[in-house]
Amino acid sequence: GENVEQHPSTLSVQEGDSAVIKCTYSDSASNYFPWYKQELGKRPQLIIDIRSNVGEKKDQRIAVTLNKTAKHFSLHITETQPEDSAVYFCAASFASGGSYIPTFGRGTSLIVHP
Amino acid sequence: NAGVMQNPRHLVRRRGQEARLRCSPMKGHSHVYWYRQLPEEGLKFMVYLQKENIIDESGMPKERFSAEFPKEGPSILRIQQVVRGDSAAYFCASSPTDRRGETQYFGPGTRLLVL
């Protein structure tokens, strides 16, 4: 099955700095890679996703890059703000029985200090 | 368009009791996924259902756990004879199709505490 590794587990930055979270996956058949943000006590919410036919995607202060050869993808947040503080999960979609079940990383706790 | 609904939001059970968790997908969504999240950990897939069908239950323990998604009404995740290790947040997500790469929308979760 798919295995997704996510690093770091905790990331502490100063407001205005950039933050980078990295994930690797094992199943070369995976072709959809969403990122979710989960604030304390709340539901995971999709913030950006990328498909394997694209190498990079950007949405305002967040961007995701994908390297299919190396099987890794990264989330980049620029000009971080305190409200960016949350747990971020990467995922890789894995074909199982004809449907595509995402496998999640263990999460990165991002802390942005004002 | 209401989002994914889950109830109850919090559930306390004693060891040996049954827990029933309900999930109503977004309007127009016919695919439901259940995940379990332990403290400080990621989301672990449990089961994927379509209306009246279990498509993939590879992540669900064989004992004590069951899930259904009837033709009418919400999806139900049922845990019989709960143990302390079942304490976790249980999230459901829905999607409109099962095409590759379809985005999943999560509910607010049910936080189960087993005493």
XYZ file of C-alpha atoms in Angstrom:
229
model
C 0.000 0.000 0.000
C 0.843 3.671 -0.116
C 3.087 5.161 2.552
C 3.324 8.914 3.087
C 6.060 10.447 5.199
C 5.775 14.080 6.308
C 8.434 16.346 7.798
C 8.935 18.187 10.017
C 6.451 17.207 12.702
C 6.706 20.675 14.238
C 7.694 23.945 12.594
C 8.074 27.217 14.411
C 8.570 30.461 12.466
C 8.363 34.191 13.006
C 5.549 36.150 11.426
C 6.540 37.144 7.915
C 8.947 34.241 7.406
C 8.342 31.408 4.953
C 7.418 27.867 5.960
C 8.084 24.699 3.988
C 6.592 21.275 4.712
C 7.773 18.226 2.790
C 6.164 14.882 2.027
C 7.312 11.757 0.268
C 5.162 8.939 -1.040
C 5.868 5.388 -2.115
C 3.240 4.430 -4.713
C 4.222 5.697 -8.151
C 0.577 5.255 -9.252
C -0.559 8.094 -6.961
C -1.444 11.135 -8.993
C -3.424 13.442 -6.724
C -1.869 15.250 -3.773
C -4.071 17.440 -1.562
C -3.004 19.487 1.435
C -5.318 20.037 4.391
C -5.188 22.568 7.216
C -6.679 21.613 10.558
C -7.071 24.220 13.264
C -7.331 23.042 16.848
C -10.564 21.190 17.444
C -11.807 21.750 13.911
C -12.234 19.754 10.729
C -9.497 19.336 8.108
C -10.007 21.760 5.253
C -8.502 21.538 1.812
C -6.193 24.466 1.115
C -4.513 23.452 -2.121
C -4.027 20.365 -4.271
C -1.900 19.293 -7.189
C -2.210 16.627 -9.839
C 0.665 14.695 -11.324
C 0.497 16.401 -14.692
C 1.528 19.676 -13.025
C 4.834 20.471 -11.319
C 3.798 23.533 -9.365
C 0.625 25.312 -8.326
C 0.217 28.602 -6.503
C -2.674 30.278 -4.716
C -1.805 33.640 -3.153
C 0.609 32.932 -0.285
C 0.603 29.163 -0.621
C 2.193 26.998 -3.269
C 2.769 23.312 -3.778
C 5.501 21.658 -5.822
C 5.617 18.069 -7.019
C 8.573 15.986 -8.137
C 7.160 12.738 -9.519
C 10.555 11.236 -10.244
C 11.680 11.632 -6.665
C 8.151 11.017 -5.312
C 8.050 14.045 -3.121
C 5.907 17.138 -2.865
C 6.104 20.229 -0.718
C 3.894 22.983 0.668
C 5.286 26.499 0.755
C 3.700 29.299 2.758
C 5.153 32.778 2.310
C 4.697 35.834 4.536
C 3.305 33.679 7.327
C 0.720 35.135 9.674
C -0.388 34.003 13.158
C -3.649 32.702 11.674
C -1.609 30.242 9.611
C -0.880 28.398 12.861
C -2.476 24.960 12.533
C -1.685 21.350 11.734
C -1.090 20.704 8.041
C -1.582 17.290 6.468
C -0.391 16.115 3.104
C -1.998 13.179 1.341
C -1.463 11.018 -1.721
C -4.356 9.334 -3.421
C -4.023 5.575 -3.673
C -6.018 3.357 -5.975
C -7.824 0.708 -3.964
C -10.473 -1.510 -5.502
C -11.247 0.993 -8.240
C -11.638 3.992 -5.977
C -9.031 6.392 -4.765
C -8.487 6.503 -1.040
C -5.995 9.120 0.173
C -3.216 8.158 2.538
C -2.366 10.985 4.925
C 0.916 12.043 6.433
C 1.156 12.356 10.202
C 0.866 16.126 10.085
C 3.030 19.170 10.736
C 2.187 21.517 13.555
C 3.001 25.023 12.296
C 3.388 27.739 14.892
C 3.716 31.324 13.695
C 4.964 33.697 16.365
C 3.771 37.307 16.126
C -25.452 24.220 0.517
C -24.917 22.748 3.956
C -21.593 21.084 4.516
C -20.954 17.603 5.803
C -22.803 17.095 9.059
C -21.814 14.776 11.864
C -23.509 14.015 15.131
C -23.058 13.820 17.924
C -20.066 16.157 18.136
C -19.027 14.612 21.437
C -19.861 11.165 22.748
C -18.962 9.606 26.075
C -19.315 5.873 26.549
C -18.308 3.387 29.206
C -16.316 0.312 28.281
C -18.555 -2.345 26.778
C -21.225 0.048 25.516
C -22.035 0.742 21.888
C -21.205 3.937 20.017
C -23.149 5.119 16.979
C -21.718 7.919 14.911
C -23.738 9.564 12.156
C -22.657 11.377 9.034
C -24.790 13.230 6.504
C -22.826 14.018 3.337
C -23.063 17.242 1.410
C -26.082 17.554 -0.834
C -25.409 15.800 -4.105
C -22.604 13.671 -2.672
C -23.100 9.934 -2.713
C -19.695 8.809 -1.455
C -18.739 8.744 2.208
C -15.394 8.022 3.831
C -14.744 7.482 7.523
C -11.422 8.297 9.187
C -10.088 7.965 12.706
C -7.703 10.483 14.187
C -5.778 9.768 17.358
C -4.181 12.622 19.302
C -1.000 13.921 17.639
C -1.563 11.664 14.639
C -2.848 11.877 11.112
C -6.061 10.644 9.623
C -6.368 6.891 9.229
C -8.745 5.659 6.577
C -11.351 3.210 7.843
C -14.076 2.630 5.273
C -15.466 3.981 2.022
C -19.152 3.620 1.210
C -21.573 4.494 -1.505
C -25.316 4.336 -1.050
C -26.163 0.794 0.169
C -22.673 -0.476 -0.621
C -19.390 -0.847 1.213
C -16.711 -0.251 -1.386
C -13.546 -0.525 0.678
C -13.312 -1.447 4.343
C -9.638 -2.289 4.376
C -8.893 0.196 7.161
C -11.616 -0.897 9.522
C -10.935 -3.404 12.327
C -12.611 -6.717 11.633
C -14.044 -6.980 15.128
C -16.614 -4.675 16.741
C -16.669 -2.062 13.939
C -19.276 -1.816 11.207
C -20.508 0.840 8.820
C -23.499 1.390 6.620
C -24.872 3.994 4.260
C -28.554 3.232 3.668
C -30.596 4.419 0.748
C -32.275 6.946 3.023
C -30.636 8.670 5.940
C -27.106 9.234 7.143
C -24.136 6.950 7.113
C -23.598 5.191 10.439
C -20.326 4.034 11.961
C -21.055 1.599 14.743
C -18.595 0.482 17.386
C -19.732 -2.338 19.616
C -18.328 -3.089 23.075
C -16.119 -0.021 23.066
C -12.697 -0.089 24.719
C -10.527 2.786 25.898
C -8.384 2.499 22.771
C -11.392 3.498 20.680
C -11.201 7.016 22.130
C -10.430 9.260 19.162
C -11.915 11.795 16.802
C -13.875 10.197 13.991
C -14.251 12.236 10.842
C -16.336 11.528 7.822
C -15.811 13.088 4.429
C -17.912 13.083 1.299
C -17.267 13.484 -2.386
C -19.579 13.698 -5.373
C -17.949 10.921 -7.395
C -15.243 8.342 -7.042
C -13.209 9.558 -9.969
C -9.525 9.743 -9.334
C -8.523 12.830 -7.463
C -11.939 13.965 -6.371
C -11.747 16.362 -3.460
C -13.140 15.208 -0.148
C -15.017 17.546 2.192
C -14.756 16.784 5.876
C -17.357 16.992 8.586
C -16.656 18.540 12.005
C -15.941 15.154 13.566
C -17.263 13.189 16.517
C -14.985 13.053 19.516
C -15.489 9.734 21.269
C -14.311 9.304 24.830
C -14.451 5.864 26.387
C -14.290 5.833 30.170
